[in-house]
Amino acid sequence: EDQVTQSPEALRLQEGESSSLNCSYTVSGLRGLFWYRQDPGKGPEFLFTLYSAGEEKEKERLKATLTKKESFLHITAPKPEDSATYLCASSGGSYIPTFGRGTSLIVHP
Amino acid sequence: GAGVSQSPRYKVAKRGQDVALRCDPISGHVSLFWYQQALGQGPEFLTYFQNEAQLDKSGLPSDRFFAERPEGSVSTLKIQRTQQEDSAVYLCASSFPVEGGDTGELFFGEGSRLTVL
């Protein structure tokens, strides 16, 4: 059974204070590792897909990396508008993404 | 429409009542997913359609839950005899499969929040 574990559950940062979110996954035959952003009262919004260990993708202040067991979402010099819940998901043989519980990020000005 | 549309956005039901939640996916998207998201939790898979075929319904929590997509476009999630534990946000997502059959990026609607009293 596919499993995705995210840590920490919650993270408070000062504006400009860089940090990383962790996603540990267990899946048979990884087809994709996904990161989504979810704002309160909204559906998740796609950020990145990573397909193989060593792959990295960047978008503005966010960079996602992938190893054989984990993915990290690095946030560089965050701003208050980066406050949201960040969800990690993996898909394997069934093609159906399995989501973690998310990391709730608050960035204080 | 430009995105995935779900209705109603909010539904309050009395325990034992039947409810129907509608999802309008992005035009041309073959794959459609339903997820359930409880407060403070991640989305939990319910069921998956490819066109009109329901390929996986392993996540439906009981036989009170039923989903259909008869013409391969709009989908309805029906919950019969609602219970308090059914209270959650129900998210619909659609995608256009990428090469190799992978579901690719999911586009989510804003969800239907169900509260069962």
mmCIF file with all atom_site columns, C-alpha atoms in Angstrom:
data_model
loop_
_atom_site.group_PDB
_atom_site.id
_atom_site.type_symbol
_atom_site.label_atom_id
_atom_site.label_alt_id
_atom_site.label_comp_id
_atom_site.label_asym_id
_atom_site.label_entity_id
_atom_site.label_seq_id
_atom_site.pdbx_PDB_ins_code
_atom_site.Cartn_x
_atom_site.Cartn_y
_atom_site.Cartn_z
_atom_site.occupancy
_atom_site.B_iso_or_equiv
_atom_site.pdbx_formal_charge
_atom_site.auth_seq_id
_atom_site.auth_comp_id
_atom_site.auth_asym_id
_atom_site.auth_atom_id
_atom_site.pdbx_PDB_model_num
ATOM 1   C CA . GLU A 1 1   ? 0.000   0.000  0.000   1.00 0.00 ? 1   GLU A CA 1
ATOM 2   C CA . ASP A 1 2   ? 1.322   3.427  -0.990  1.00 0.00 ? 2   ASP A CA 1
ATOM 3   C CA . GLN A 1 3   ? 2.138   5.704  1.944   1.00 0.00 ? 3   GLN A CA 1
ATOM 4   C CA . VAL A 1 4   ? 3.109   9.357  2.118   1.00 0.00 ? 4   VAL A CA 1
ATOM 5   C CA . THR A 1 5   ? 4.264   11.015 5.355   1.00 0.00 ? 5   THR A CA 1
ATOM 6   C CA . GLN A 1 6   ? 4.875   14.737 5.600   1.00 0.00 ? 6   GLN A CA 1
ATOM 7   C CA . SER A 1 7   ? 6.775   16.660 8.248   1.00 0.00 ? 7   SER A CA 1
ATOM 8   C CA . PRO A 1 8   ? 6.527   18.914 10.068  1.00 0.00 ? 8   PRO A CA 1
ATOM 9   C CA . GLU A 1 9   ? 2.736   19.119 10.444  1.00 0.00 ? 9   GLU A CA 1
ATOM 10  C CA . ALA A 1 10  ? 3.013   22.865 10.966  1.00 0.00 ? 10  ALA A CA 1
ATOM 11  C CA . LEU A 1 11  ? 5.776   25.401 10.415  1.00 0.00 ? 11  LEU A CA 1
ATOM 12  C CA . ARG A 1 12  ? 5.981   29.050 11.361  1.00 0.00 ? 12  ARG A CA 1
ATOM 13  C CA . LEU A 1 13  ? 8.625   31.194 9.690   1.00 0.00 ? 13  LEU A CA 1
ATOM 14  C CA . GLN A 1 14  ? 9.576   34.825 9.707   1.00 0.00 ? 14  GLN A CA 1
ATOM 15  C CA . GLU A 1 15  ? 9.556   36.539 6.338   1.00 0.00 ? 15  GLU A CA 1
ATOM 16  C CA . GLY A 1 16  ? 12.896  35.822 4.679   1.00 0.00 ? 16  GLY A CA 1
ATOM 17  C CA . GLU A 1 17  ? 13.661  32.770 6.847   1.00 0.00 ? 17  GLU A CA 1
ATOM 18  C CA . SER A 1 18  ? 14.381  29.877 4.473   1.00 0.00 ? 18  SER A CA 1
ATOM 19  C CA . SER A 1 19  ? 13.367  26.305 5.370   1.00 0.00 ? 19  SER A CA 1
ATOM 20  C CA . SER A 1 20  ? 12.438  22.896 3.939   1.00 0.00 ? 20  SER A CA 1
ATOM 21  C CA . LEU A 1 21  ? 9.393   20.653 4.072   1.00 0.00 ? 21  LEU A CA 1
ATOM 22  C CA . ASN A 1 22  ? 9.827   16.884 4.017   1.00 0.00 ? 22  ASN A CA 1
ATOM 23  C CA . CYS A 1 23  ? 7.823   14.180 2.244   1.00 0.00 ? 23  CYS A CA 1
ATOM 24  C CA . SER A 1 24  ? 8.701   10.519 2.818   1.00 0.00 ? 24  SER A CA 1
ATOM 25  C CA . TYR A 1 25  ? 7.042   8.065  0.475   1.00 0.00 ? 25  TYR A CA 1
ATOM 26  C CA . THR A 1 26  ? 6.641   4.315  0.095   1.00 0.00 ? 26  THR A CA 1
ATOM 27  C CA . VAL A 1 27  ? 5.341   3.252  -3.295  1.00 0.00 ? 27  VAL A CA 1
ATOM 28  C CA . SER A 1 28  ? 5.854   0.288  -5.577  1.00 0.00 ? 28  SER A CA 1
ATOM 29  C CA . GLY A 1 29  ? 7.231   1.590  -8.859  1.00 0.00 ? 29  GLY A CA 1
ATOM 30  C CA . LEU A 1 30  ? 7.131   5.371  -8.507  1.00 0.00 ? 30  LEU A CA 1
ATOM 31  C CA . ARG A 1 31  ? 5.507   7.030  -11.498 1.00 0.00 ? 31  ARG A CA 1
ATOM 32  C CA . GLY A 1 32  ? 5.386   10.539 -10.100 1.00 0.00 ? 32  GLY A CA 1
ATOM 33  C CA . LEU A 1 33  ? 5.906   12.584 -6.928  1.00 0.00 ? 33  LEU A CA 1
ATOM 34  C CA . PHE A 1 34  ? 3.663   15.651 -6.820  1.00 0.00 ? 34  PHE A CA 1
ATOM 35  C CA . TRP A 1 35  ? 3.591   18.837 -4.774  1.00 0.00 ? 35  TRP A CA 1
ATOM 36  C CA . TYR A 1 36  ? 0.419   20.890 -4.407  1.00 0.00 ? 36  TYR A CA 1
ATOM 37  C CA . ARG A 1 37  ? -0.444  24.088 -2.574  1.00 0.00 ? 37  ARG A CA 1
ATOM 38  C CA . GLN A 1 38  ? -3.817  24.430 -0.834  1.00 0.00 ? 38  GLN A CA 1
ATOM 39  C CA . ASP A 1 39  ? -5.227  27.704 0.441   1.00 0.00 ? 39  ASP A CA 1
ATOM 40  C CA . PRO A 1 40  ? -8.067  27.710 3.025   1.00 0.00 ? 40  PRO A CA 1
ATOM 41  C CA . GLY A 1 41  ? -11.422 26.911 1.452   1.00 0.00 ? 41  GLY A CA 1
ATOM 42  C CA . LYS A 1 42  ? -9.853  26.082 -1.914  1.00 0.00 ? 42  LYS A CA 1
ATOM 43  C CA . GLY A 1 43  ? -8.895  22.943 -3.795  1.00 0.00 ? 43  GLY A CA 1
ATOM 44  C CA . PRO A 1 44  ? -5.230  21.950 -4.124  1.00 0.00 ? 44  PRO A CA 1
ATOM 45  C CA . GLU A 1 45  ? -3.248  23.758 -6.831  1.00 0.00 ? 45  GLU A CA 1
ATOM 46  C CA . PHE A 1 46  ? -0.521  21.895 -8.719  1.00 0.00 ? 46  PHE A CA 1
ATOM 47  C CA . LEU A 1 47  ? 3.086   22.982 -8.204  1.00 0.00 ? 47  LEU A CA 1
ATOM 48  C CA . PHE A 1 48  ? 5.520   20.285 -9.409  1.00 0.00 ? 48  PHE A CA 1
ATOM 49  C CA . THR A 1 49  ? 5.884   16.724 -10.664 1.00 0.00 ? 49  THR A CA 1
ATOM 50  C CA . LEU A 1 50  ? 9.157   14.839 -10.117 1.00 0.00 ? 50  LEU A CA 1
ATOM 51  C CA . TYR A 1 51  ? 9.737   11.511 -11.834 1.00 0.00 ? 51  TYR A CA 1
ATOM 52  C CA . SER A 1 52  ? 13.166  10.185 -10.830 1.00 0.00 ? 52  SER A CA 1
ATOM 53  C CA . ALA A 1 53  ? 15.732  10.457 -8.061  1.00 0.00 ? 53  ALA A CA 1
ATOM 54  C CA . GLY A 1 54  ? 18.031  13.424 -8.514  1.00 0.00 ? 54  GLY A CA 1
ATOM 55  C CA . GLU A 1 55  ? 15.453  15.491 -10.347 1.00 0.00 ? 55  GLU A CA 1
ATOM 56  C CA . GLU A 1 56  ? 14.902  19.101 -9.243  1.00 0.00 ? 56  GLU A CA 1
ATOM 57  C CA . LYS A 1 57  ? 12.322  21.700 -10.256 1.00 0.00 ? 57  LYS A CA 1
ATOM 58  C CA . GLU A 1 58  ? 12.014  25.372 -9.342  1.00 0.00 ? 58  GLU A CA 1
ATOM 59  C CA . LYS A 1 59  ? 9.276   27.955 -9.368  1.00 0.00 ? 59  LYS A CA 1
ATOM 60  C CA . GLU A 1 60  ? 9.866   31.400 -7.895  1.00 0.00 ? 60  GLU A CA 1
ATOM 61  C CA . ARG A 1 61  ? 10.895  30.851 -4.234  1.00 0.00 ? 61  ARG A CA 1
ATOM 62  C CA . LEU A 1 62  ? 10.138  27.117 -4.298  1.00 0.00 ? 62  LEU A CA 1
ATOM 63  C CA . LYS A 1 63  ? 12.432  24.254 -5.265  1.00 0.00 ? 63  LYS A CA 1
ATOM 64  C CA . ALA A 1 64  ? 11.422  20.587 -5.141  1.00 0.00 ? 64  ALA A CA 1
ATOM 65  C CA . THR A 1 65  ? 13.962  17.766 -5.009  1.00 0.00 ? 65  THR A CA 1
ATOM 66  C CA . LEU A 1 66  ? 13.606  13.975 -5.065  1.00 0.00 ? 66  LEU A CA 1
ATOM 67  C CA . THR A 1 67  ? 15.559  11.009 -3.691  1.00 0.00 ? 67  THR A CA 1
ATOM 68  C CA . LYS A 1 68  ? 14.584  7.340  -3.733  1.00 0.00 ? 68  LYS A CA 1
ATOM 69  C CA . LYS A 1 69  ? 12.741  7.686  -0.426  1.00 0.00 ? 69  LYS A CA 1
ATOM 70  C CA . GLU A 1 70  ? 12.041  11.387 0.120   1.00 0.00 ? 70  GLU A CA 1
ATOM 71  C CA . SER A 1 71  ? 11.190  14.653 -1.486  1.00 0.00 ? 71  SER A CA 1
ATOM 72  C CA . PHE A 1 72  ? 11.927  18.088 -0.139  1.00 0.00 ? 72  PHE A CA 1
ATOM 73  C CA . LEU A 1 73  ? 10.229  21.375 -0.857  1.00 0.00 ? 73  LEU A CA 1
ATOM 74  C CA . HIS A 1 74  ? 12.716  24.146 -0.196  1.00 0.00 ? 74  HIS A CA 1
ATOM 75  C CA . ILE A 1 75  ? 11.345  27.625 0.401   1.00 0.00 ? 75  ILE A CA 1
ATOM 76  C CA . THR A 1 76  ? 13.882  30.417 -0.042  1.00 0.00 ? 76  THR A CA 1
ATOM 77  C CA . ALA A 1 77  ? 13.247  33.815 1.559   1.00 0.00 ? 77  ALA A CA 1
ATOM 78  C CA . PRO A 1 78  ? 9.515   33.182 2.006   1.00 0.00 ? 78  PRO A CA 1
ATOM 79  C CA . LYS A 1 79  ? 6.927   35.935 1.929   1.00 0.00 ? 79  LYS A CA 1
ATOM 80  C CA . PRO A 1 80  ? 3.585   36.067 3.794   1.00 0.00 ? 80  PRO A CA 1
ATOM 81  C CA . GLU A 1 81  ? 1.775   35.153 0.560   1.00 0.00 ? 81  GLU A CA 1
ATOM 82  C CA . ASP A 1 82  ? 3.554   31.770 0.653   1.00 0.00 ? 82  ASP A CA 1
ATOM 83  C CA . SER A 1 83  ? 1.422   30.877 3.686   1.00 0.00 ? 83  SER A CA 1
ATOM 84  C CA . ALA A 1 84  ? -0.663  27.809 2.786   1.00 0.00 ? 84  ALA A CA 1
ATOM 85  C CA . THR A 1 85  ? -0.835  24.057 3.296   1.00 0.00 ? 85  THR A CA 1
ATOM 86  C CA . TYR A 1 86  ? 1.620   22.167 1.088   1.00 0.00 ? 86  TYR A CA 1
ATOM 87  C CA . LEU A 1 87  ? 0.554   18.675 0.066   1.00 0.00 ? 87  LEU A CA 1
ATOM 88  C CA . CYS A 1 88  ? 2.762   15.911 -1.258  1.00 0.00 ? 88  CYS A CA 1
ATOM 89  C CA . ALA A 1 89  ? 1.388   12.973 -3.280  1.00 0.00 ? 89  ALA A CA 1
ATOM 90  C CA . SER A 1 90  ? 2.881   9.909  -4.953  1.00 0.00 ? 90  SER A CA 1
ATOM 91  C CA . SER A 1 91  ? 1.561   7.657  -7.691  1.00 0.00 ? 91  SER A CA 1
ATOM 92  C CA . GLY A 1 92  ? 2.707   4.154  -8.489  1.00 0.00 ? 92  GLY A CA 1
ATOM 93  C CA . GLY A 1 93  ? 1.352   1.210  -10.408 1.00 0.00 ? 93  GLY A CA 1
ATOM 94  C CA . SER A 1 94  ? -2.277  2.186  -9.951  1.00 0.00 ? 94  SER A CA 1
ATOM 95  C CA . TYR A 1 95  ? -1.679  5.715  -11.318 1.00 0.00 ? 95  TYR A CA 1
ATOM 96  C CA . ILE A 1 96  ? -3.823  7.063  -8.493  1.00 0.00 ? 96  ILE A CA 1
ATOM 97  C CA . PRO A 1 97  ? -2.121  9.776  -6.417  1.00 0.00 ? 97  PRO A CA 1
ATOM 98  C CA . THR A 1 98  ? -1.917  9.090  -2.671  1.00 0.00 ? 98  THR A CA 1
ATOM 99  C CA . PHE A 1 99  ? -1.703  12.266 -0.607  1.00 0.00 ? 99  PHE A CA 1
ATOM 100 C CA . GLY A 1 100 ? 0.009   13.037 2.678   1.00 0.00 ? 100 GLY A CA 1
ATOM 101 C CA . ARG A 1 101 ? -1.621  15.069 5.453   1.00 0.00 ? 101 ARG A CA 1
ATOM 102 C CA . GLY A 1 102 ? 0.184   18.228 4.455   1.00 0.00 ? 102 GLY A CA 1
ATOM 103 C CA . THR A 1 103 ? 2.379   20.817 6.121   1.00 0.00 ? 103 THR A CA 1
ATOM 104 C CA . SER A 1 104 ? 0.659   24.009 7.228   1.00 0.00 ? 104 SER A CA 1
ATOM 105 C CA . LEU A 1 105 ? 3.058   26.914 6.619   1.00 0.00 ? 105 LEU A CA 1
ATOM 106 C CA . ILE A 1 106 ? 2.604   30.354 8.152   1.00 0.00 ? 106 ILE A CA 1
ATOM 107 C CA . VAL A 1 107 ? 5.016   33.121 7.199   1.00 0.00 ? 107 VAL A CA 1
ATOM 108 C CA . HIS A 1 108 ? 4.938   36.131 9.483   1.00 0.00 ? 108 HIS A CA 1
ATOM 109 C CA . PRO A 1 109 ? 5.793   39.605 8.120   1.00 0.00 ? 109 PRO A CA 1
ATOM 110 C CA . GLY B 2 1   ? -15.528 26.390 -18.318 1.00 0.00 ? 1   GLY B CA 1
ATOM 111 C CA . ALA B 2 2   ? -11.993 27.337 -17.461 1.00 0.00 ? 2   ALA B CA 1
ATOM 112 C CA . GLY B 2 3   ? -11.648 25.065 -14.458 1.00 0.00 ? 3   GLY B CA 1
ATOM 113 C CA . VAL B 2 4   ? -13.255 22.215 -12.554 1.00 0.00 ? 4   VAL B CA 1
ATOM 114 C CA . SER B 2 5   ? -16.646 23.275 -11.207 1.00 0.00 ? 5   SER B CA 1
ATOM 115 C CA . GLN B 2 6   ? -18.314 21.654 -8.190  1.00 0.00 ? 6   GLN B CA 1
ATOM 116 C CA . SER B 2 7   ? -21.787 22.182 -6.788  1.00 0.00 ? 7   SER B CA 1
ATOM 117 C CA . PRO B 2 8   ? -23.129 22.790 -4.297  1.00 0.00 ? 8   PRO B CA 1
ATOM 118 C CA . ARG B 2 9   ? -20.215 24.497 -2.532  1.00 0.00 ? 9   ARG B CA 1
ATOM 119 C CA . TYR B 2 10  ? -21.898 23.956 0.817   1.00 0.00 ? 10  TYR B CA 1
ATOM 120 C CA . LYS B 2 11  ? -24.476 21.371 1.827   1.00 0.00 ? 11  LYS B CA 1
ATOM 121 C CA . VAL B 2 12  ? -26.069 20.825 5.234   1.00 0.00 ? 12  VAL B CA 1
ATOM 122 C CA . ALA B 2 13  ? -27.934 17.548 5.571   1.00 0.00 ? 13  ALA B CA 1
ATOM 123 C CA . LYS B 2 14  ? -29.836 15.934 8.386   1.00 0.00 ? 14  LYS B CA 1
ATOM 124 C CA . ARG B 2 15  ? -28.632 12.495 9.394   1.00 0.00 ? 15  ARG B CA 1
ATOM 125 C CA . GLY B 2 16  ? -30.300 9.896  7.182   1.00 0.00 ? 16  GLY B CA 1
ATOM 126 C CA . GLN B 2 17  ? -30.838 12.257 4.248   1.00 0.00 ? 17  GLN B CA 1
ATOM 127 C CA . ASP B 2 18  ? -29.503 11.463 0.760   1.00 0.00 ? 18  ASP B CA 1
ATOM 128 C CA . VAL B 2 19  ? -27.186 13.973 -0.956  1.00 0.00 ? 19  VAL B CA 1
ATOM 129 C CA . ALA B 2 20  ? -25.817 14.380 -4.477  1.00 0.00 ? 20  ALA B CA 1
ATOM 130 C CA . LEU B 2 21  ? -22.644 16.287 -5.298  1.00 0.00 ? 21  LEU B CA 1
ATOM 131 C CA . ARG B 2 22  ? -21.883 17.346 -8.851  1.00 0.00 ? 22  ARG B CA 1
ATOM 132 C CA . CYS B 2 23  ? -18.570 17.775 -10.654 1.00 0.00 ? 23  CYS B CA 1
ATOM 133 C CA . ASP B 2 24  ? -18.040 19.447 -14.034 1.00 0.00 ? 24  ASP B CA 1
ATOM 134 C CA . PRO B 2 25  ? -14.483 18.605 -15.168 1.00 0.00 ? 25  PRO B CA 1
ATOM 135 C CA . ILE B 2 26  ? -12.352 20.564 -17.588 1.00 0.00 ? 26  ILE B CA 1
ATOM 136 C CA . SER B 2 27  ? -13.575 19.932 -21.135 1.00 0.00 ? 27  SER B CA 1
ATOM 137 C CA . GLY B 2 28  ? -11.653 17.115 -22.785 1.00 0.00 ? 28  GLY B CA 1
ATOM 138 C CA . HIS B 2 29  ? -10.202 15.717 -19.571 1.00 0.00 ? 29  HIS B CA 1
ATOM 139 C CA . VAL B 2 30  ? -10.435 11.946 -19.661 1.00 0.00 ? 30  VAL B CA 1
ATOM 140 C CA . SER B 2 31  ? -9.640  11.139 -16.036 1.00 0.00 ? 31  SER B CA 1
ATOM 141 C CA . LEU B 2 32  ? -11.818 12.158 -13.102 1.00 0.00 ? 32  LEU B CA 1
ATOM 142 C CA . PHE B 2 33  ? -11.155 11.569 -9.420  1.00 0.00 ? 33  PHE B CA 1
ATOM 143 C CA . TRP B 2 34  ? -13.156 12.034 -6.239  1.00 0.00 ? 34  TRP B CA 1
ATOM 144 C CA . TYR B 2 35  ? -11.352 12.607 -2.954  1.00 0.00 ? 35  TYR B CA 1
ATOM 145 C CA . GLN B 2 36  ? -12.637 13.154 0.594   1.00 0.00 ? 36  GLN B CA 1
ATOM 146 C CA . GLN B 2 37  ? -10.827 15.636 2.820   1.00 0.00 ? 37  GLN B CA 1
ATOM 147 C CA . ALA B 2 38  ? -11.561 15.802 6.528   1.00 0.00 ? 38  ALA B CA 1
ATOM 148 C CA . LEU B 2 39  ? -10.567 18.890 8.516   1.00 0.00 ? 39  LEU B CA 1
ATOM 149 C CA . GLY B 2 40  ? -6.810  19.077 8.949   1.00 0.00 ? 40  GLY B CA 1
ATOM 150 C CA . GLN B 2 41  ? -6.185  15.982 6.828   1.00 0.00 ? 41  GLN B CA 1
ATOM 151 C CA . GLY B 2 42  ? -4.947  15.319 3.334   1.00 0.00 ? 42  GLY B CA 1
ATOM 152 C CA . PRO B 2 43  ? -7.281  14.254 0.519   1.00 0.00 ? 43  PRO B CA 1
ATOM 153 C CA . GLU B 2 44  ? -8.275  10.577 0.709   1.00 0.00 ? 44  GLU B CA 1
ATOM 154 C CA . PHE B 2 45  ? -9.003  8.751  -2.547  1.00 0.00 ? 45  PHE B CA 1
ATOM 155 C CA . LEU B 2 46  ? -12.574 7.643  -3.158  1.00 0.00 ? 46  LEU B CA 1
ATOM 156 C CA . THR B 2 47  ? -12.972 6.662  -6.814  1.00 0.00 ? 47  THR B CA 1
ATOM 157 C CA . TYR B 2 48  ? -11.530 7.128  -10.325 1.00 0.00 ? 48  TYR B CA 1
ATOM 158 C CA . PHE B 2 49  ? -13.085 7.277  -13.779 1.00 0.00 ? 49  PHE B CA 1
ATOM 159 C CA . GLN B 2 50  ? -11.535 7.120  -17.191 1.00 0.00 ? 50  GLN B CA 1
ATOM 160 C CA . ASN B 2 51  ? -14.194 8.499  -19.534 1.00 0.00 ? 51  ASN B CA 1
ATOM 161 C CA . GLU B 2 52  ? -17.433 6.789  -18.416 1.00 0.00 ? 52  GLU B CA 1
ATOM 162 C CA . ALA B 2 53  ? -15.707 3.720  -16.974 1.00 0.00 ? 53  ALA B CA 1
ATOM 163 C CA . GLN B 2 54  ? -15.261 3.568  -13.205 1.00 0.00 ? 54  GLN B CA 1
ATOM 164 C CA . LEU B 2 55  ? -11.846 1.918  -13.036 1.00 0.00 ? 55  LEU B CA 1
ATOM 165 C CA . ASP B 2 56  ? -11.316 2.031  -9.279  1.00 0.00 ? 56  ASP B CA 1
ATOM 166 C CA . LYS B 2 57  ? -13.814 2.467  -6.451  1.00 0.00 ? 57  LYS B CA 1
ATOM 167 C CA . SER B 2 58  ? -11.712 0.934  -3.725  1.00 0.00 ? 58  SER B CA 1
ATOM 168 C CA . GLY B 2 59  ? -11.738 4.116  -1.635  1.00 0.00 ? 59  GLY B CA 1
ATOM 169 C CA . LEU B 2 60  ? -15.509 4.380  -1.233  1.00 0.00 ? 60  LEU B CA 1
ATOM 170 C CA . PRO B 2 61  ? -16.015 3.918  2.528   1.00 0.00 ? 61  PRO B CA 1
ATOM 171 C CA . SER B 2 62  ? -19.300 2.013  2.364   1.00 0.00 ? 62  SER B CA 1
ATOM 172 C CA . ASP B 2 63  ? -22.062 0.911  0.026   1.00 0.00 ? 63  ASP B CA 1
ATOM 173 C CA . ARG B 2 64  ? -23.868 4.145  0.903   1.00 0.00 ? 64  ARG B CA 1
ATOM 174 C CA . PHE B 2 65  ? -21.455 5.915  -1.445  1.00 0.00 ? 65  PHE B CA 1
ATOM 175 C CA . PHE B 2 66  ? -22.049 5.732  -5.187  1.00 0.00 ? 66  PHE B CA 1
ATOM 176 C CA . ALA B 2 67  ? -20.468 7.619  -8.082  1.00 0.00 ? 67  ALA B CA 1
ATOM 177 C CA . GLU B 2 68  ? -21.297 7.792  -11.768 1.00 0.00 ? 68  GLU B CA 1
ATOM 178 C CA . ARG B 2 69  ? -20.116 9.518  -14.931 1.00 0.00 ? 69  ARG B CA 1
ATOM 179 C CA . PRO B 2 70  ? -22.585 8.244  -17.529 1.00 0.00 ? 70  PRO B CA 1
ATOM 180 C CA . GLU B 2 71  ? -21.454 10.273 -20.558 1.00 0.00 ? 71  GLU B CA 1
ATOM 181 C CA . GLY B 2 72  ? -17.792 10.588 -19.676 1.00 0.00 ? 72  GLY B CA 1
ATOM 182 C CA . SER B 2 73  ? -18.074 14.217 -18.649 1.00 0.00 ? 73  SER B CA 1
ATOM 183 C CA . VAL B 2 74  ? -20.107 15.380 -15.627 1.00 0.00 ? 74  VAL B CA 1
ATOM 184 C CA . SER B 2 75  ? -19.863 13.155 -12.550 1.00 0.00 ? 75  SER B CA 1
ATOM 185 C CA . THR B 2 76  ? -22.119 12.810 -9.527  1.00 0.00 ? 76  THR B CA 1
ATOM 186 C CA . LEU B 2 77  ? -21.157 11.479 -6.115  1.00 0.00 ? 77  LEU B CA 1
ATOM 187 C CA . LYS B 2 78  ? -24.193 10.273 -4.203  1.00 0.00 ? 78  LYS B CA 1
ATOM 188 C CA . ILE B 2 79  ? -24.263 9.518  -0.496  1.00 0.00 ? 79  ILE B CA 1
ATOM 189 C CA . GLN B 2 80  ? -27.289 7.699  0.846   1.00 0.00 ? 80  GLN B CA 1
ATOM 190 C CA . ARG B 2 81  ? -28.525 7.820  4.450   1.00 0.00 ? 81  ARG B CA 1
ATOM 191 C CA . THR B 2 82  ? -25.828 10.296 5.474   1.00 0.00 ? 82  THR B CA 1
ATOM 192 C CA . GLN B 2 83  ? -24.063 9.866  8.807   1.00 0.00 ? 83  GLN B CA 1
ATOM 193 C CA . GLN B 2 84  ? -22.162 12.419 10.888  1.00 0.00 ? 84  GLN B CA 1
ATOM 194 C CA . GLU B 2 85  ? -18.856 10.804 9.948   1.00 0.00 ? 85  GLU B CA 1
ATOM 195 C CA . ASP B 2 86  ? -19.576 11.703 6.306   1.00 0.00 ? 86  ASP B CA 1
ATOM 196 C CA . SER B 2 87  ? -19.017 15.387 7.143   1.00 0.00 ? 87  SER B CA 1
ATOM 197 C CA . ALA B 2 88  ? -16.023 16.489 5.063   1.00 0.00 ? 88  ALA B CA 1
ATOM 198 C CA . VAL B 2 89  ? -15.023 18.377 1.943   1.00 0.00 ? 89  VAL B CA 1
ATOM 199 C CA . TYR B 2 90  ? -15.489 16.327 -1.220  1.00 0.00 ? 90  TYR B CA 1
ATOM 200 C CA . LEU B 2 91  ? -12.974 17.258 -3.884  1.00 0.00 ? 91  LEU B CA 1
ATOM 201 C CA . CYS B 2 92  ? -13.238 16.471 -7.569  1.00 0.00 ? 92  CYS B CA 1
ATOM 202 C CA . ALA B 2 93  ? -10.201 16.551 -9.854  1.00 0.00 ? 93  ALA B CA 1
ATOM 203 C CA . SER B 2 94  ? -9.712  15.957 -13.558 1.00 0.00 ? 94  SER B CA 1
ATOM 204 C CA . SER B 2 95  ? -6.687  15.348 -15.740 1.00 0.00 ? 95  SER B CA 1
ATOM 205 C CA . PHE B 2 96  ? -5.652  14.536 -19.283 1.00 0.00 ? 96  PHE B CA 1
ATOM 206 C CA . PRO B 2 97  ? -3.438  11.432 -19.153 1.00 0.00 ? 97  PRO B CA 1
ATOM 207 C CA . VAL B 2 98  ? 0.147   11.911 -20.233 1.00 0.00 ? 98  VAL B CA 1
ATOM 208 C CA . GLU B 2 99  ? 2.127   9.485  -22.357 1.00 0.00 ? 99  GLU B CA 1
ATOM 209 C CA . GLY B 2 100 ? 2.382   6.068  -20.742 1.00 0.00 ? 100 GLY B CA 1
ATOM 210 C CA . GLY B 2 101 ? -1.016  6.281  -19.081 1.00 0.00 ? 101 GLY B CA 1
ATOM 211 C CA . ASP B 2 102 ? 0.069   8.297  -16.060 1.00 0.00 ? 102 ASP B CA 1
ATOM 212 C CA . THR B 2 103 ? -2.697  10.511 -14.746 1.00 0.00 ? 103 THR B CA 1
ATOM 213 C CA . GLY B 2 104 ? -0.420  13.552 -14.767 1.00 0.00 ? 104 GLY B CA 1
ATOM 214 C CA . GLU B 2 105 ? -1.241  16.833 -13.084 1.00 0.00 ? 105 GLU B CA 1
ATOM 215 C CA . LEU B 2 106 ? -4.625  16.919 -11.338 1.00 0.00 ? 106 LEU B CA 1
ATOM 216 C CA . PHE B 2 107 ? -6.809  20.023 -11.616 1.00 0.00 ? 107 PHE B CA 1
ATOM 217 C CA . PHE B 2 108 ? -9.015  20.315 -8.552  1.00 0.00 ? 108 PHE B CA 1
ATOM 218 C CA . GLY B 2 109 ? -12.314 22.038 -8.018  1.00 0.00 ? 109 GLY B CA 1
ATOM 219 C CA . GLU B 2 110 ? -12.933 24.098 -4.898  1.00 0.00 ? 110 GLU B CA 1
ATOM 220 C CA . GLY B 2 111 ? -14.814 21.242 -3.259  1.00 0.00 ? 111 GLY B CA 1
ATOM 221 C CA . SER B 2 112 ? -18.245 20.632 -1.771  1.00 0.00 ? 112 SER B CA 1
ATOM 222 C CA . ARG B 2 113 ? -18.336 20.995 1.997   1.00 0.00 ? 113 ARG B CA 1
ATOM 223 C CA . LEU B 2 114 ? -20.848 18.567 3.498   1.00 0.00 ? 114 LEU B CA 1
ATOM 224 C CA . THR B 2 115 ? -22.035 18.971 7.070   1.00 0.00 ? 115 THR B CA 1
ATOM 225 C CA . VAL B 2 116 ? -24.278 16.252 8.480   1.00 0.00 ? 116 VAL B CA 1
ATOM 226 C CA . LEU B 2 117 ? -26.236 17.232 11.590  1.00 0.00 ? 117 LEU B CA 1
#
